Structures are given as C-alpha cells and as structure tokens.
mmCIF file with all atom_site columns, C-alpha atoms in Angstrom:
data_model
loop_
_atom_site.group_PDB
_atom_site.id
_atom_site.type_symbol
_atom_site.label_atom_id
_atom_site.label_alt_id
_atom_site.label_comp_id
_atom_site.label_asym_id
_atom_site.label_entity_id
_atom_site.label_seq_id
_atom_site.pdbx_PDB_ins_code
_atom_site.Cartn_x
_atom_site.Cartn_y
_atom_site.Cartn_z
_atom_site.occupancy
_atom_site.B_iso_or_equiv
_atom_site.pdbx_formal_charge
_atom_site.auth_seq_id
_atom_site.auth_comp_id
_atom_site.auth_asym_id
_atom_site.auth_atom_id
_atom_site.pdbx_PDB_model_num
ATOM 1   C CA . MET A 1 1   ? -24.984 -22.080 -38.409 1.00 0.00 ? 1   MET A CA 1
ATOM 2   C CA . SER A 1 2   ? -23.827 -18.917 -36.672 1.00 0.00 ? 2   SER A CA 1
ATOM 3   C CA . GLU A 1 3   ? -20.217 -17.960 -36.560 1.00 0.00 ? 3   GLU A CA 1
ATOM 4   C CA . ARG A 1 4   ? -18.503 -18.301 -33.240 1.00 0.00 ? 4   ARG A CA 1
ATOM 5   C CA . HIS A 1 5   ? -16.845 -15.191 -32.003 1.00 0.00 ? 5   HIS A CA 1
ATOM 6   C CA . ALA A 1 6   ? -13.283 -15.728 -30.861 1.00 0.00 ? 6   ALA A CA 1
ATOM 7   C CA . PRO A 1 7   ? -12.672 -14.848 -27.224 1.00 0.00 ? 7   PRO A CA 1
ATOM 8   C CA . PRO A 1 8   ? -10.709 -11.644 -26.716 1.00 0.00 ? 8   PRO A CA 1
ATOM 9   C CA . ALA A 1 9   ? -6.989  -12.170 -26.768 1.00 0.00 ? 9   ALA A CA 1
ATOM 10  C CA . LEU A 1 10  ? -5.254  -12.325 -23.405 1.00 0.00 ? 10  LEU A CA 1
ATOM 11  C CA . HIS A 1 11  ? -3.032  -9.444  -24.503 1.00 0.00 ? 11  HIS A CA 1
ATOM 12  C CA . ASP A 1 12  ? -6.027  -7.161  -25.201 1.00 0.00 ? 12  ASP A CA 1
ATOM 13  C CA . HIS A 1 13  ? -7.590  -8.049  -21.862 1.00 0.00 ? 13  HIS A CA 1
ATOM 14  C CA . ALA A 1 14  ? -4.344  -7.273  -20.015 1.00 0.00 ? 14  ALA A CA 1
ATOM 15  C CA . ILE A 1 15  ? -4.002  -3.888  -21.758 1.00 0.00 ? 15  ILE A CA 1
ATOM 16  C CA . GLU A 1 16  ? -7.586  -2.992  -20.849 1.00 0.00 ? 16  GLU A CA 1
ATOM 17  C CA . ASN A 1 17  ? -6.921  -3.875  -17.193 1.00 0.00 ? 17  ASN A CA 1
ATOM 18  C CA . LEU A 1 18  ? -3.714  -1.813  -17.129 1.00 0.00 ? 18  LEU A CA 1
ATOM 19  C CA . ARG A 1 19  ? -5.527  1.166   -18.643 1.00 0.00 ? 19  ARG A CA 1
ATOM 20  C CA . PHE A 1 20  ? -8.222  0.915   -15.968 1.00 0.00 ? 20  PHE A CA 1
ATOM 21  C CA . ILE A 1 21  ? -5.606  0.715   -13.175 1.00 0.00 ? 21  ILE A CA 1
ATOM 22  C CA . ARG A 1 22  ? -3.681  3.696   -14.563 1.00 0.00 ? 22  ARG A CA 1
ATOM 23  C CA . ASP A 1 23  ? -6.812  5.838   -14.864 1.00 0.00 ? 23  ASP A CA 1
ATOM 24  C CA . THR A 1 24  ? -7.879  4.920   -11.320 1.00 0.00 ? 24  THR A CA 1
ATOM 25  C CA . MET A 1 25  ? -4.465  5.817   -9.899  1.00 0.00 ? 25  MET A CA 1
ATOM 26  C CA . GLU A 1 26  ? -4.461  9.155   -11.749 1.00 0.00 ? 26  GLU A CA 1
ATOM 27  C CA . ARG A 1 27  ? -7.873  10.010  -10.350 1.00 0.00 ? 27  ARG A CA 1
ATOM 28  C CA . ALA A 1 28  ? -6.806  9.063   -6.833  1.00 0.00 ? 28  ALA A CA 1
ATOM 29  C CA . GLY A 1 29  ? -3.414  10.780  -6.981  1.00 0.00 ? 29  GLY A CA 1
ATOM 30  C CA . ALA A 1 30  ? -2.571  14.034  -5.266  1.00 0.00 ? 30  ALA A CA 1
ATOM 31  C CA . PHE A 1 31  ? -0.943  17.051  -6.849  1.00 0.00 ? 31  PHE A CA 1
ATOM 32  C CA . THR A 1 32  ? 2.421   17.041  -5.093  1.00 0.00 ? 32  THR A CA 1
ATOM 33  C CA . ALA A 1 33  ? 4.234   19.744  -7.067  1.00 0.00 ? 33  ALA A CA 1
ATOM 34  C CA . VAL A 1 34  ? 3.110   22.475  -4.632  1.00 0.00 ? 34  VAL A CA 1
ATOM 35  C CA . PRO A 1 35  ? 6.374   24.394  -4.131  1.00 0.00 ? 35  PRO A CA 1
ATOM 36  C CA . GLY A 1 36  ? 7.564   24.600  -0.529  1.00 0.00 ? 36  GLY A CA 1
ATOM 37  C CA . TRP A 1 37  ? 10.767  26.579  -1.072  1.00 0.00 ? 37  TRP A CA 1
ATOM 38  C CA . GLY A 1 38  ? 8.973   28.595  -3.741  1.00 0.00 ? 38  GLY A CA 1
ATOM 39  C CA . GLY A 1 39  ? 6.374   29.491  -1.104  1.00 0.00 ? 39  GLY A CA 1
ATOM 40  C CA . VAL A 1 40  ? 9.149   30.644  1.233   1.00 0.00 ? 40  VAL A CA 1
ATOM 41  C CA . LEU A 1 41  ? 10.564  32.902  -1.513  1.00 0.00 ? 41  LEU A CA 1
ATOM 42  C CA . MET A 1 42  ? 7.087   34.257  -2.240  1.00 0.00 ? 42  MET A CA 1
ATOM 43  C CA . GLY A 1 43  ? 6.703   35.049  1.461   1.00 0.00 ? 43  GLY A CA 1
ATOM 44  C CA . VAL A 1 44  ? 10.039  36.881  1.647   1.00 0.00 ? 44  VAL A CA 1
ATOM 45  C CA . SER A 1 45  ? 9.063   38.905  -1.413  1.00 0.00 ? 45  SER A CA 1
ATOM 46  C CA . ALA A 1 46  ? 5.693   39.772  0.177   1.00 0.00 ? 46  ALA A CA 1
ATOM 47  C CA . LEU A 1 47  ? 7.336   40.935  3.413   1.00 0.00 ? 47  LEU A CA 1
ATOM 48  C CA . ALA A 1 48  ? 9.603   43.252  1.421   1.00 0.00 ? 48  ALA A CA 1
ATOM 49  C CA . THR A 1 49  ? 6.609   44.494  -0.560  1.00 0.00 ? 49  THR A CA 1
ATOM 50  C CA . ALA A 1 50  ? 4.608   45.169  2.601   1.00 0.00 ? 50  ALA A CA 1
ATOM 51  C CA . ALA A 1 51  ? 7.498   47.254  3.963   1.00 0.00 ? 51  ALA A CA 1
ATOM 52  C CA . ILE A 1 52  ? 7.756   49.254  0.727   1.00 0.00 ? 52  ILE A CA 1
ATOM 53  C CA . ALA A 1 53  ? 4.008   49.718  0.158   1.00 0.00 ? 53  ALA A CA 1
ATOM 54  C CA . GLY A 1 54  ? 3.025   50.533  3.745   1.00 0.00 ? 54  GLY A CA 1
ATOM 55  C CA . GLU A 1 55  ? -0.580  50.611  4.839   1.00 0.00 ? 55  GLU A CA 1
ATOM 56  C CA . PRO A 1 56  ? -3.220  50.545  2.110   1.00 0.00 ? 56  PRO A CA 1
ATOM 57  C CA . ARG A 1 57  ? -4.471  53.905  0.944   1.00 0.00 ? 57  ARG A CA 1
ATOM 58  C CA . GLN A 1 58  ? -6.635  55.049  -1.907  1.00 0.00 ? 58  GLN A CA 1
ATOM 59  C CA . SER A 1 59  ? -3.428  55.055  -3.940  1.00 0.00 ? 59  SER A CA 1
ATOM 60  C CA . ARG A 1 60  ? -2.588  53.686  -7.358  1.00 0.00 ? 60  ARG A CA 1
ATOM 61  C CA . ARG A 1 61  ? 1.023   53.460  -6.165  1.00 0.00 ? 61  ARG A CA 1
ATOM 62  C CA . TRP A 1 62  ? 0.083   51.018  -3.372  1.00 0.00 ? 62  TRP A CA 1
ATOM 63  C CA . LEU A 1 63  ? -1.950  48.962  -5.835  1.00 0.00 ? 63  LEU A CA 1
ATOM 64  C CA . ALA A 1 64  ? 0.850   48.932  -8.436  1.00 0.00 ? 64  ALA A CA 1
ATOM 65  C CA . ILE A 1 65  ? 3.444   47.799  -5.881  1.00 0.00 ? 65  ILE A CA 1
ATOM 66  C CA . TRP A 1 66  ? 1.322   44.841  -4.775  1.00 0.00 ? 66  TRP A CA 1
ATOM 67  C CA . LEU A 1 67  ? 0.340   43.883  -8.336  1.00 0.00 ? 67  LEU A CA 1
ATOM 68  C CA . THR A 1 68  ? 4.041   43.854  -9.235  1.00 0.00 ? 68  THR A CA 1
ATOM 69  C CA . ASP A 1 69  ? 4.700   41.531  -6.316  1.00 0.00 ? 69  ASP A CA 1
ATOM 70  C CA . ALA A 1 70  ? 1.788   39.312  -7.404  1.00 0.00 ? 70  ALA A CA 1
ATOM 71  C CA . ALA A 1 71  ? 3.368   38.949  -10.858 1.00 0.00 ? 71  ALA A CA 1
ATOM 72  C CA . LEU A 1 72  ? 6.743   38.168  -9.270  1.00 0.00 ? 72  LEU A CA 1
ATOM 73  C CA . ALA A 1 73  ? 5.140   35.601  -6.934  1.00 0.00 ? 73  ALA A CA 1
ATOM 74  C CA . ALA A 1 74  ? 3.375   33.929  -9.866  1.00 0.00 ? 74  ALA A CA 1
ATOM 75  C CA . GLY A 1 75  ? 6.704   33.618  -11.676 1.00 0.00 ? 75  GLY A CA 1
ATOM 76  C CA . ILE A 1 76  ? 8.394   32.158  -8.596  1.00 0.00 ? 76  ILE A CA 1
ATOM 77  C CA . ALA A 1 77  ? 5.548   29.673  -8.124  1.00 0.00 ? 77  ALA A CA 1
ATOM 78  C CA . LEU A 1 78  ? 5.580   28.487  -11.744 1.00 0.00 ? 78  LEU A CA 1
ATOM 79  C CA . VAL A 1 79  ? 9.353   27.981  -11.825 1.00 0.00 ? 79  VAL A CA 1
ATOM 80  C CA . ALA A 1 80  ? 9.362   26.221  -8.444  1.00 0.00 ? 80  ALA A CA 1
ATOM 81  C CA . MET A 1 81  ? 6.429   23.976  -9.421  1.00 0.00 ? 81  MET A CA 1
ATOM 82  C CA . ALA A 1 82  ? 8.081   23.025  -12.711 1.00 0.00 ? 82  ALA A CA 1
ATOM 83  C CA . ARG A 1 83  ? 11.363  22.170  -10.973 1.00 0.00 ? 83  ARG A CA 1
ATOM 84  C CA . LYS A 1 84  ? 9.639   20.133  -8.265  1.00 0.00 ? 84  LYS A CA 1
ATOM 85  C CA . ALA A 1 85  ? 7.505   18.260  -10.804 1.00 0.00 ? 85  ALA A CA 1
ATOM 86  C CA . ARG A 1 86  ? 10.580  17.502  -12.916 1.00 0.00 ? 86  ARG A CA 1
ATOM 87  C CA . ARG A 1 87  ? 12.478  16.174  -9.877  1.00 0.00 ? 87  ARG A CA 1
ATOM 88  C CA . GLY A 1 88  ? 9.496   14.013  -8.932  1.00 0.00 ? 88  GLY A CA 1
ATOM 89  C CA . GLY A 1 89  ? 9.011   12.761  -12.475 1.00 0.00 ? 89  GLY A CA 1
ATOM 90  C CA . SER A 1 90  ? 5.371   13.869  -12.617 1.00 0.00 ? 90  SER A CA 1
ATOM 91  C CA . PRO A 1 91  ? 3.743   15.827  -15.456 1.00 0.00 ? 91  PRO A CA 1
ATOM 92  C CA . LEU A 1 92  ? 2.888   19.438  -14.638 1.00 0.00 ? 92  LEU A CA 1
ATOM 93  C CA . SER A 1 93  ? 0.822   20.243  -17.721 1.00 0.00 ? 93  SER A CA 1
ATOM 94  C CA . VAL A 1 94  ? -2.859  20.798  -17.001 1.00 0.00 ? 94  VAL A CA 1
ATOM 95  C CA . PHE A 1 95  ? -3.524  19.263  -20.414 1.00 0.00 ? 95  PHE A CA 1
ATOM 96  C CA . SER A 1 96  ? -2.083  15.928  -19.306 1.00 0.00 ? 96  SER A CA 1
ATOM 97  C CA . GLY A 1 97  ? -5.042  15.273  -17.001 1.00 0.00 ? 97  GLY A CA 1
ATOM 98  C CA . GLY A 1 98  ? -4.698  13.783  -13.556 1.00 0.00 ? 98  GLY A CA 1
ATOM 99  C CA . PRO A 1 99  ? -3.908  15.691  -10.351 1.00 0.00 ? 99  PRO A CA 1
ATOM 100 C CA . ALA A 1 100 ? -2.334  18.751  -12.004 1.00 0.00 ? 100 ALA A CA 1
ATOM 101 C CA . ARG A 1 101 ? -5.459  19.373  -14.070 1.00 0.00 ? 101 ARG A CA 1
ATOM 102 C CA . ARG A 1 102 ? -7.778  18.982  -11.080 1.00 0.00 ? 102 ARG A CA 1
ATOM 103 C CA . PHE A 1 103 ? -5.579  21.318  -9.009  1.00 0.00 ? 103 PHE A CA 1
ATOM 104 C CA . ALA A 1 104 ? -5.702  23.979  -11.737 1.00 0.00 ? 104 ALA A CA 1
ATOM 105 C CA . LEU A 1 105 ? -9.473  23.645  -12.203 1.00 0.00 ? 105 LEU A CA 1
ATOM 106 C CA . GLY A 1 106 ? -9.982  24.295  -8.492  1.00 0.00 ? 106 GLY A CA 1
ATOM 107 C CA . TYR A 1 107 ? -7.305  26.969  -8.181  1.00 0.00 ? 107 TYR A CA 1
ATOM 108 C CA . TRP A 1 108 ? -7.964  29.364  -11.050 1.00 0.00 ? 108 TRP A CA 1
ATOM 109 C CA . PRO A 1 109 ? -11.656 30.369  -10.698 1.00 0.00 ? 109 PRO A CA 1
ATOM 110 C CA . PRO A 1 110 ? -11.220 32.182  -7.335  1.00 0.00 ? 110 PRO A CA 1
ATOM 111 C CA . LEU A 1 111 ? -8.136  33.952  -8.714  1.00 0.00 ? 111 LEU A CA 1
ATOM 112 C CA . ALA A 1 112 ? -10.087 35.049  -11.775 1.00 0.00 ? 112 ALA A CA 1
ATOM 113 C CA . ALA A 1 113 ? -12.769 36.421  -9.444  1.00 0.00 ? 113 ALA A CA 1
ATOM 114 C CA . GLY A 1 114 ? -10.002 38.292  -7.605  1.00 0.00 ? 114 GLY A CA 1
ATOM 115 C CA . VAL A 1 115 ? -8.867  39.960  -10.827 1.00 0.00 ? 115 VAL A CA 1
ATOM 116 C CA . VAL A 1 116 ? -12.394 41.161  -11.567 1.00 0.00 ? 116 VAL A CA 1
ATOM 117 C CA . LEU A 1 117 ? -12.998 42.375  -8.008  1.00 0.00 ? 117 LEU A CA 1
ATOM 118 C CA . THR A 1 118 ? -9.654  44.191  -7.929  1.00 0.00 ? 118 THR A CA 1
ATOM 119 C CA . ALA A 1 119 ? -10.785 46.299  -10.868 1.00 0.00 ? 119 ALA A CA 1
ATOM 120 C CA . VAL A 1 120 ? -14.183 46.892  -9.224  1.00 0.00 ? 120 VAL A CA 1
ATOM 121 C CA . PHE A 1 121 ? -12.661 47.874  -5.864  1.00 0.00 ? 121 PHE A CA 1
ATOM 122 C CA . ALA A 1 122 ? -10.180 50.233  -7.552  1.00 0.00 ? 122 ALA A CA 1
ATOM 123 C CA . ARG A 1 123 ? -12.876 51.882  -9.686  1.00 0.00 ? 123 ARG A CA 1
ATOM 124 C CA . HIS A 1 124 ? -15.141 52.492  -6.689  1.00 0.00 ? 124 HIS A CA 1
ATOM 125 C CA . GLY A 1 125 ? -12.540 53.912  -4.328  1.00 0.00 ? 125 GLY A CA 1
ATOM 126 C CA . LEU A 1 126 ? -12.127 50.768  -2.237  1.00 0.00 ? 126 LEU A CA 1
ATOM 127 C CA . ILE A 1 127 ? -8.379  50.127  -2.676  1.00 0.00 ? 127 ILE A CA 1
ATOM 128 C CA . PRO A 1 128 ? -7.817  50.161  1.125   1.00 0.00 ? 128 PRO A CA 1
ATOM 129 C CA . ARG A 1 129 ? -10.187 47.178  1.356   1.00 0.00 ? 129 ARG A CA 1
ATOM 130 C CA . LEU A 1 130 ? -8.345  45.063  -1.208  1.00 0.00 ? 130 LEU A CA 1
ATOM 131 C CA . PRO A 1 131 ? -6.274  43.165  1.415   1.00 0.00 ? 131 PRO A CA 1
ATOM 132 C CA . GLY A 1 132 ? -9.413  41.417  2.687   1.00 0.00 ? 132 GLY A CA 1
ATOM 133 C CA . CYS A 1 133 ? -10.539 40.621  -0.851  1.00 0.00 ? 133 CYS A CA 1
ATOM 134 C CA . TRP A 1 134 ? -7.135  39.295  -1.936  1.00 0.00 ? 134 TRP A CA 1
ATOM 135 C CA . LEU A 1 135 ? -6.518  37.208  1.179   1.00 0.00 ? 135 LEU A CA 1
ATOM 136 C CA . LEU A 1 136 ? -10.013 35.726  1.099   1.00 0.00 ? 136 LEU A CA 1
ATOM 137 C CA . LEU A 1 137 ? -9.978  34.800  -2.598  1.00 0.00 ? 137 LEU A CA 1
ATOM 138 C CA . TYR A 1 138 ? -6.385  33.578  -2.605  1.00 0.00 ? 138 TYR A CA 1
ATOM 139 C CA . GLY A 1 139 ? -7.283  31.403  0.372   1.00 0.00 ? 139 GLY A CA 1
ATOM 140 C CA . ALA A 1 140 ? -10.300 30.073  -1.515  1.00 0.00 ? 140 ALA A CA 1
ATOM 141 C CA . ALA A 1 141 ? -8.065  29.275  -4.501  1.00 0.00 ? 141 ALA A CA 1
ATOM 142 C CA . VAL A 1 142 ? -5.519  27.449  -2.358  1.00 0.00 ? 142 VAL A CA 1
ATOM 143 C CA . SER A 1 143 ? -8.262  25.547  -0.489  1.00 0.00 ? 143 SER A CA 1
ATOM 144 C CA . THR A 1 144 ? -10.154 24.426  -3.591  1.00 0.00 ? 144 THR A CA 1
ATOM 145 C CA . GLY A 1 145 ? -7.033  23.599  -5.596  1.00 0.00 ? 145 GLY A CA 1
ATOM 146 C CA . GLY A 1 146 ? -5.456  22.074  -2.520  1.00 0.00 ? 146 GLY A CA 1
ATOM 147 C CA . ALA A 1 147 ? -8.329  19.628  -2.168  1.00 0.00 ? 147 ALA A CA 1
ATOM 148 C CA . PHE A 1 148 ? -6.414  17.659  -4.835  1.00 0.00 ? 148 PHE A CA 1
ATOM 149 C CA . SER A 1 149 ? -3.071  18.030  -3.106  1.00 0.00 ? 149 SER A CA 1
ATOM 150 C CA . VAL A 1 150 ? -1.456  17.046  0.168   1.00 0.00 ? 150 VAL A CA 1
ATOM 151 C CA . ARG A 1 151 ? -3.520  17.805  3.285   1.00 0.00 ? 151 ARG A CA 1
ATOM 152 C CA . ILE A 1 152 ? -1.470  20.781  4.468   1.00 0.00 ? 152 ILE A CA 1
ATOM 153 C CA . VAL A 1 153 ? -2.318  22.829  1.344   1.00 0.00 ? 153 VAL A CA 1
ATOM 154 C CA . PRO A 1 154 ? -6.075  23.291  1.977   1.00 0.00 ? 154 PRO A CA 1
ATOM 155 C CA . VAL A 1 155 ? -5.262  24.035  5.632   1.00 0.00 ? 155 VAL A CA 1
ATOM 156 C CA . MET A 1 156 ? -3.035  26.876  4.424   1.00 0.00 ? 156 MET A CA 1
ATOM 157 C CA . GLY A 1 157 ? -5.905  28.121  2.265   1.00 0.00 ? 157 GLY A CA 1
ATOM 158 C CA . LEU A 1 158 ? -8.262  28.186  5.230   1.00 0.00 ? 158 LEU A CA 1
ATOM 159 C CA . CYS A 1 159 ? -5.718  30.240  7.190   1.00 0.00 ? 159 CYS A CA 1
ATOM 160 C CA . PHE A 1 160 ? -5.591  32.768  4.346   1.00 0.00 ? 160 PHE A CA 1
ATOM 161 C CA . MET A 1 161 ? -9.383  32.924  4.321   1.00 0.00 ? 161 MET A CA 1
ATOM 162 C CA . ALA A 1 162 ? -9.464  33.547  8.075   1.00 0.00 ? 162 ALA A CA 1
ATOM 163 C CA . LEU A 1 163 ? -6.995  36.419  7.658   1.00 0.00 ? 163 LEU A CA 1
ATOM 164 C CA . GLY A 1 164 ? -9.104  37.827  4.819   1.00 0.00 ? 164 GLY A CA 1
ATOM 165 C CA . ALA A 1 165 ? -12.216 37.792  6.976   1.00 0.00 ? 165 ALA A CA 1
ATOM 166 C CA . ALA A 1 166 ? -10.264 39.461  9.791   1.00 0.00 ? 166 ALA A CA 1
ATOM 167 C CA . ALA A 1 167 ? -8.959  42.114  7.389   1.00 0.00 ? 167 ALA A CA 1
ATOM 168 C CA . PHE A 1 168 ? -12.531 43.028  6.471   1.00 0.00 ? 168 PHE A CA 1
ATOM 169 C CA . ALA A 1 169 ? -13.523 43.152  10.141  1.00 0.00 ? 169 ALA A CA 1
ATOM 170 C CA . LEU A 1 170 ? -10.596 45.360  11.185  1.00 0.00 ? 170 LEU A CA 1
ATOM 171 C CA . PRO A 1 171 ? -10.044 49.021  10.258  1.00 0.00 ? 171 PRO A CA 1
ATOM 172 C CA . ALA A 1 172 ? -8.599  49.497  6.763   1.00 0.00 ? 172 ALA A CA 1
ATOM 173 C CA . GLN A 1 173 ? -5.227  50.716  8.067   1.00 0.00 ? 173 GLN A CA 1
ATOM 174 C CA . TRP A 1 174 ? -4.558  47.184  9.370   1.00 0.00 ? 174 TRP A CA 1
ATOM 175 C CA . GLY A 1 175 ? -4.554  45.915  5.779   1.00 0.00 ? 175 GLY A CA 1
ATOM 176 C CA . GLY A 1 176 ? -0.789  46.202  5.321   1.00 0.00 ? 176 GLY A CA 1
ATOM 177 C CA . LEU A 1 177 ? -0.140  44.143  8.437   1.00 0.00 ? 177 LEU A CA 1
ATOM 178 C CA . MET A 1 178 ? -2.641  41.518  7.294   1.00 0.00 ? 178 MET A CA 1
ATOM 179 C CA . MET A 1 179 ? -0.975  41.336  3.866   1.00 0.00 ? 179 MET A CA 1
ATOM 180 C CA . ALA A 1 180 ? 2.411   40.839  5.545   1.00 0.00 ? 180 ALA A CA 1
ATOM 181 C CA . ALA A 1 181 ? 0.981   38.178  7.873   1.00 0.00 ? 181 ALA A CA 1
ATOM 182 C CA . GLY A 1 182 ? -0.743  36.306  5.032   1.00 0.00 ? 182 GLY A CA 1
ATOM 183 C CA . PHE A 1 183 ? 1.305   36.599  1.869   1.00 0.00 ? 183 PHE A CA 1
ATOM 184 C CA . GLY A 1 184 ? 4.478   36.879  3.918   1.00 0.00 ? 184 GLY A CA 1
ATOM 185 C CA . GLY A 1 185 ? 4.119   34.869  7.122   1.00 0.00 ? 185 GLY A CA 1
ATOM 186 C CA . LEU A 1 186 ? 1.767   32.123  5.973   1.00 0.00 ? 186 LEU A CA 1
ATOM 187 C CA . HIS A 1 187 ? 3.739   31.513  2.785   1.00 0.00 ? 187 HIS A CA 1
ATOM 188 C CA . ILE A 1 188 ? 6.991   31.248  4.722   1.00 0.00 ? 188 ILE A CA 1
ATOM 189 C CA . GLY A 1 189 ? 5.588   29.032  7.484   1.00 0.00 ? 189 GLY A CA 1
ATOM 190 C CA . PHE A 1 190 ? 3.595   26.660  5.319   1.00 0.00 ? 190 PHE A CA 1
ATOM 191 C CA . GLY A 1 191 ? 6.238   26.743  2.580   1.00 0.00 ? 191 GLY A CA 1
ATOM 192 C CA . TYR A 1 192 ? 8.838   25.527  5.055   1.00 0.00 ? 192 TYR A CA 1
ATOM 193 C CA . LEU A 1 193 ? 6.557   22.723  6.270   1.00 0.00 ? 193 LEU A CA 1
ATOM 194 C CA . ILE A 1 194 ? 5.787   21.641  2.695   1.00 0.00 ? 194 ILE A CA 1
ATOM 195 C CA . ALA A 1 195 ? 9.471   21.734  1.726   1.00 0.00 ? 195 ALA A CA 1
ATOM 196 C CA . ARG A 1 196 ? 10.480  19.753  4.787   1.00 0.00 ? 196 ARG A CA 1
ATOM 197 C CA . ASN A 1 197 ? 7.755   17.107  4.632   1.00 0.00 ? 197 ASN A CA 1
ATOM 198 C CA . TYR A 1 198 ? 6.831   16.861  0.950   1.00 0.00 ? 198 TYR A CA 1
ATOM 199 C CA . GLY A 1 199 ? 10.048  17.034  -1.008  1.00 0.00 ? 199 GLY A CA 1
ATOM 200 C CA . GLY A 1 200 ? 10.927  20.676  -1.519  1.00 0.00 ? 200 GLY A CA 1
#
C-alpha cells in the first residue's frame, strides 16, 4: 500500500503565490529614480563648462575640462538618484535586482564604449570630434537604460543621439555649441520635466 502524500499546506501555497506576484511586479516595474533636479544641476554645470572650455580644439586642456565636468555630473547624478530613491522608498542597488538593475545593465555598456573611444580619439588627434562621440553614446546609454524607466527618459536619449549625429555632420568648431545644447540644454529641459511630473 503506497503512502499518501499530504497536500501542500495552504500557507506554503500562499507564500509561493506572493513570491510569484512580487517577482512579476519587479519585472514590470519602471526605474523611477531618474533625477530631475539632478539633471537640471548637471545641465547648469555643463553650460558653465562649455563657456570655460570654448570650442573643441586638439587640446588636452579642453579634454581635461570636459572630463572634470563629466566626473562632477556623475557625482551629482548618483547623489540625486540616491535621494530620490530614498524618498520613494525604492532600492537603488543594482544588486537588488528589479528595475534599477535593468536600468544599469542598459545604461553602462554605451558609457564604457565612450570611455574607450575617448582614448582612441585623443590618441589619433580627433579631440575636436569628441562632442559627436560623447553626445551619441550618452544618448544611447540614456535610451537603452531608459527603456526600463518612465517614457520621457528614452525620448531624452534619442534627442542626445540626434545632436550627436548633427555634431558629426557639422564642422568641428560647432562642437562646443552642441555640447552646450546637449549636456546643458537637454539636461535642464528634460530634468525640469522629470522633476515636475515624476517626483523630483
């Protein structure tokens, strides 16, 4: 006579259902810690940097000024994202899974490509063409990461990409203006819209 297996306890079944619901909601969720006011600050910093750096030249000084601003912008973004995530009660760690992890997985590869290409452009005397490279790859990062965020974020990325393509099409001396329009103007405009409509 074979032993009868006891049916699973109601408690175990309920826990399994809750786990499934939680995992489904995490997969469907959007990364909402994109910093609106942080974007505005990044844009103001970029406008000041564009005024200081001037038009791109085959100059290590120009490159150093913009790389300094990139480091400053990264710091502003991280602090603003952490504050917004804390206010919203959502985890920011990419190790926690969910929307933050998917955002990071889409965001970082184009930026890593930008780091490599910056070194290549600088080594081969193409510093004046870096604005197109930076705008295009930053736009790609925002678009791919933003696919897991609110709808306005990938739209912002596409605008950066359009400016990057235009920067490559225009003479190199327009690069400073394109940097100001992208890293300054687009960050301020979209940052304000994100802050106003998506909680800061």
